[in-house]
């Protein structure tokens, strides 16, 4: 920027980790990192773009700057003509089994532990499976496997690991519900599952909760509340019409509000605003 004098727009999915997490590293380096980061932002960043209101508030608190919220787009056609039968065959899941799906790297803030506790709360349901899709770092996987054993639900849990984008769409179609108990900003998996006409259960502690109309295109629950999630699962399991209507509303909402064309138009407006200034 010094050489070209071209404006800089930062799409900040979330502020750097040293503002958000506590660790020995943070205690040692925090003053230097925060000072250098804020100096660079003040001097060189002209505008902020972010994905949700949760991050917008974080950016305002950390940098004292306003930002534009622009949602990520989605390629709707990719999610229309998929089938989940091959996934059930691959993992030996019965066709009348009810599948809970969670997508995301195995990590503490993703709260896979809550999904395992949901299984325990639904212990009266023999025809239910939990499928965990995403990167599987060994320590986290071993911890979750041991927890599943302690809870007595090991036989109902499938660790699918990292999968291709094509297979991920099949997992969405194979599932009956997407669980999203994470504590994080945004959450693309929720949008993708909705595009596949699947009901979603989302914690209020993540950014993507902002687009969920509770009871219409999904369910909202309190953070770290497996019992509340289990209650919503029971509602969907017992009401096929609700499951179908919620999935239909979810897909229609995504179709109307999320596209790369809309995202591009929003970006262009921000760029034009920066250039005018």
C-alpha positions as CSV (number, residue, x, y, z in Angstrom):
1,X,0.0,0.0,0.0
2,X,2.9,2.4,0.7
3,X,4.1,2.0,-2.9
4,X,0.8,1.9,-4.7
5,X,-1.5,3.9,-2.5
6,X,-4.2,1.4,-3.4
7,X,-6.9,1.2,-0.6
8,X,-7.0,-2.0,1.5
9,X,-10.3,-3.8,2.5
10,X,-9.8,-6.6,5.0
11,X,-12.3,-9.4,5.0
12,X,-11.9,-10.3,8.7
13,X,-13.5,-13.7,9.4
14,X,-12.5,-13.1,13.0
15,X,-9.9,-11.1,14.7
16,X,-6.5,-12.7,15.4
17,X,-6.4,-15.4,18.1
18,X,-4.3,-13.3,20.5
19,X,-7.3,-11.1,21.1
20,X,-9.7,-14.0,21.8
21,X,-7.9,-16.9,23.5
22,X,-6.0,-17.3,26.8
23,X,-2.7,-19.2,26.8
24,X,0.8,-18.9,28.1
25,X,1.8,-17.7,24.7
26,X,-0.7,-14.9,24.9
27,X,0.4,-13.8,28.4
28,X,4.0,-13.6,27.0
29,X,3.4,-11.8,23.7
30,X,0.0,-10.1,24.1
31,X,1.2,-6.5,24.5
32,X,3.6,-6.6,21.5
33,X,1.1,-8.5,19.2
34,X,-1.8,-6.3,20.1
35,X,0.1,-3.1,19.7
36,X,1.6,-4.1,16.3
37,X,-1.7,-5.4,15.0
38,X,-3.7,-2.3,15.9
39,X,-1.0,0.0,14.5
40,X,-1.1,-1.8,11.1
41,X,-4.9,-1.8,11.0
42,X,-5.1,1.9,11.9
43,X,-2.5,2.9,9.3
44,X,-3.3,0.6,6.4
45,X,-6.8,-0.8,6.5
46,X,-9.5,1.4,5.0
47,X,-12.6,-0.8,5.4
48,X,-13.6,-4.0,7.2
49,X,-15.9,-6.7,5.9
50,X,-17.0,-9.6,8.0
51,X,-19.5,-12.5,7.9
52,X,-21.9,-11.8,10.9
53,X,-23.0,-9.4,13.5
54,X,-21.1,-11.3,16.2
55,X,-17.8,-10.6,14.5
56,X,-18.9,-7.0,13.6
57,X,-19.2,-6.3,17.4
58,X,-15.8,-8.0,18.1
59,X,-14.1,-5.8,15.4
60,X,-15.7,-2.7,16.9
61,X,-14.5,-3.6,20.4
62,X,-11.0,-4.4,19.4
63,X,-10.2,-1.9,16.6
64,X,-12.8,0.8,17.3
65,X,-13.9,0.4,13.6
66,X,-17.2,-0.3,11.9
67,X,-17.5,-3.1,9.3
68,X,-19.8,-4.2,6.6
69,X,-21.5,-7.6,7.0
70,X,-21.4,-9.6,3.8
71,X,-22.6,-13.3,4.0
72,X,-20.7,-15.9,2.0
73,X,-22.4,-17.2,-1.1
74,X,-23.3,-20.8,-2.0
75,X,-23.5,-22.7,-5.3
76,X,-27.1,-23.9,-5.1
77,X,-26.9,-26.3,-8.0
78,X,-24.3,-28.4,-6.2
79,X,-26.7,-29.2,-3.4
80,X,-29.8,-30.1,-5.4
81,X,-29.3,-33.5,-7.0
82,X,-27.5,-35.5,-4.4
83,X,-28.5,-38.8,-2.7
84,X,-27.4,-40.1,0.7
85,X,-28.0,-43.8,0.1
86,X,-24.4,-44.6,-0.7
87,X,-23.3,-43.1,2.6
88,X,-25.7,-45.3,4.5
89,X,-24.4,-48.3,2.6
90,X,-20.7,-47.4,3.2
91,X,-21.1,-47.0,6.9
92,X,-23.7,-49.9,7.3
93,X,-26.4,-47.6,8.6
94,X,-29.9,-49.0,8.3
95,X,-32.3,-47.1,6.1
96,X,-34.7,-46.6,8.9
97,X,-32.0,-45.3,11.3
98,X,-32.2,-41.6,12.2
99,X,-28.9,-39.8,11.5
100,X,-27.6,-36.8,13.4
101,X,-24.8,-35.1,11.5
102,X,-22.1,-32.7,12.8
103,X,-19.6,-31.2,10.4
104,X,-16.3,-29.6,11.5
105,X,-12.8,-30.3,12.7
106,X,-12.7,-32.2,16.0
107,X,-11.9,-29.4,18.4
108,X,-13.2,-28.1,21.7
109,X,-15.0,-25.1,20.4
110,X,-16.9,-27.2,17.9
111,X,-18.5,-28.9,21.0
112,X,-18.7,-32.5,19.6
113,X,-18.9,-33.4,23.3
114,X,-22.4,-31.9,23.4
115,X,-23.4,-34.1,20.5
116,X,-22.2,-37.2,22.3
117,X,-24.2,-36.1,25.4
118,X,-27.2,-35.7,23.1
119,X,-26.9,-39.4,22.2
120,X,-26.8,-40.2,25.9
121,X,-29.9,-38.2,26.5
122,X,-31.6,-40.1,23.7
123,X,-30.6,-43.4,25.1
124,X,-34.1,-44.8,24.7
125,X,-33.7,-44.4,20.9
126,X,-32.0,-47.5,19.5
127,X,-32.4,-46.4,15.9
128,X,-30.2,-43.3,16.0
129,X,-26.7,-42.6,14.8
130,X,-24.3,-39.7,15.2
131,X,-21.9,-39.1,12.3
132,X,-19.0,-36.8,12.8
133,X,-17.4,-35.4,9.6
134,X,-14.2,-33.4,9.6
135,X,-10.5,-33.4,10.3
136,X,-9.7,-35.8,13.1
137,X,-6.6,-34.7,15.1
138,X,-5.5,-37.8,17.1
139,X,-5.7,-36.3,20.6
140,X,-9.2,-35.0,20.1
141,X,-10.4,-38.1,18.4
142,X,-9.1,-40.3,21.2
143,X,-10.7,-38.0,23.8
144,X,-14.1,-38.2,22.0
145,X,-13.8,-42.0,21.6
146,X,-13.1,-42.4,25.3
147,X,-16.0,-40.1,26.2
148,X,-18.4,-42.1,23.9
149,X,-17.3,-45.3,25.8
150,X,-17.9,-43.7,29.2
151,X,-21.4,-42.5,28.0
152,X,-22.2,-46.0,26.6
153,X,-22.9,-44.7,23.1
154,X,-19.8,-45.9,21.2
155,X,-22.0,-48.2,19.0
156,X,-24.0,-45.2,17.8
157,X,-21.1,-42.9,16.8
158,X,-19.3,-42.9,13.4
159,X,-16.1,-40.9,12.9
160,X,-16.1,-40.3,9.2
161,X,-13.0,-38.1,9.2
162,X,-12.2,-35.6,6.4
163,X,-14.2,-36.1,3.2
164,X,-14.4,-34.6,-0.3
165,X,-16.8,-31.8,-1.1
166,X,-18.8,-34.2,-3.2
167,X,-19.1,-36.7,-0.5
168,X,-19.9,-34.0,2.1
169,X,-23.1,-33.1,0.1
170,X,-24.1,-36.8,0.2
171,X,-23.6,-36.8,4.0
172,X,-26.0,-33.8,4.2
173,X,-28.6,-35.7,2.1
174,X,-28.1,-38.9,4.2
175,X,-28.7,-37.0,7.5
176,X,-32.0,-36.3,9.1
177,X,-30.7,-33.3,11.2
178,X,-27.6,-31.2,11.3
179,X,-26.4,-30.4,14.8
180,X,-24.3,-27.2,15.2
181,X,-23.5,-26.8,18.9
182,X,-20.3,-24.9,18.2
183,X,-19.1,-21.7,19.8
184,X,-17.7,-19.8,16.9
185,X,-18.3,-17.1,14.3
186,X,-20.4,-17.9,11.2
187,X,-20.8,-21.6,10.3
188,X,-21.0,-22.5,6.6
189,X,-22.0,-26.1,7.3
190,X,-25.4,-24.8,8.5
191,X,-26.0,-23.0,5.2
192,X,-25.0,-26.1,3.2
193,X,-27.3,-28.4,5.2
194,X,-30.2,-26.0,4.8
195,X,-29.5,-25.9,1.0
196,X,-30.0,-29.7,1.2
197,X,-33.4,-29.2,2.8
198,X,-32.3,-30.5,6.2
199,X,-33.5,-29.2,9.6
200,X,-30.7,-27.7,11.6
201,X,-30.3,-27.2,15.4
202,X,-27.9,-24.3,16.1
203,X,-26.6,-22.8,19.3
204,X,-27.1,-19.1,19.9
205,X,-23.4,-18.7,20.6
206,X,-22.4,-18.8,16.9
207,X,-22.6,-16.2,14.2
208,X,-24.8,-18.2,11.8
209,X,-27.6,-18.3,14.5
210,X,-28.4,-14.8,13.2
211,X,-30.1,-16.2,10.1
212,X,-32.2,-18.9,12.0
213,X,-35.9,-18.2,12.6
214,X,-36.6,-20.4,15.5
215,X,-39.1,-23.1,14.7
216,X,-39.4,-22.1,11.0
217,X,-36.1,-22.8,9.2
218,X,-34.3,-24.4,12.1
219,X,-34.2,-24.6,15.9
220,X,-32.1,-22.3,18.2
221,X,-30.8,-23.6,21.5
222,X,-28.7,-22.2,24.4
223,X,-25.0,-22.9,24.3
224,X,-23.7,-26.0,26.0
225,X,-27.2,-27.4,26.4
226,X,-27.3,-31.1,25.1
227,X,-30.5,-31.7,27.0
228,X,-32.2,-28.9,25.1
229,X,-30.8,-30.2,21.8
230,X,-32.1,-33.6,22.6
231,X,-35.5,-32.2,23.2
232,X,-35.5,-30.5,19.7
233,X,-34.3,-33.8,18.2
234,X,-37.2,-35.6,19.8
235,X,-39.7,-33.1,18.3
236,X,-38.3,-33.5,14.8
237,X,-38.2,-37.3,15.1
238,X,-41.8,-37.5,16.2
239,X,-43.2,-35.1,13.5
240,X,-42.4,-35.9,9.9
241,X,-44.4,-33.0,8.6
242,X,-42.5,-30.5,10.7
243,X,-39.2,-32.0,9.6
244,X,-40.3,-31.7,6.0
245,X,-41.6,-28.2,6.3
246,X,-38.6,-26.9,8.2
247,X,-36.3,-28.4,5.6
248,X,-38.3,-26.8,2.8
249,X,-38.2,-23.4,4.6
250,X,-34.5,-23.7,5.1
251,X,-33.8,-24.4,1.5
252,X,-36.0,-21.6,0.3
253,X,-34.4,-19.1,2.7
254,X,-30.9,-20.0,1.5
255,X,-32.0,-19.8,-2.1
256,X,-33.4,-16.3,-1.6
257,X,-30.6,-14.9,0.5
258,X,-27.3,-16.6,-0.4
259,X,-25.5,-16.5,-3.7
260,X,-22.1,-15.6,-4.9
261,X,-23.7,-13.0,-7.2
262,X,-25.2,-11.2,-4.3
263,X,-21.9,-11.4,-2.3
264,X,-20.0,-10.0,-5.3
265,X,-22.5,-7.1,-5.7
266,X,-22.1,-6.2,-2.0
267,X,-18.3,-6.3,-2.3
268,X,-18.4,-4.1,-5.3
269,X,-20.4,-1.5,-3.4
270,X,-17.9,-1.5,-0.6
271,X,-15.0,-1.1,-3.0
272,X,-16.7,1.7,-4.8
273,X,-17.4,3.4,-1.5
274,X,-13.7,3.1,-0.6
275,X,-12.6,4.5,-3.9
276,X,-14.9,7.5,-3.6
277,X,-13.4,8.3,-0.2
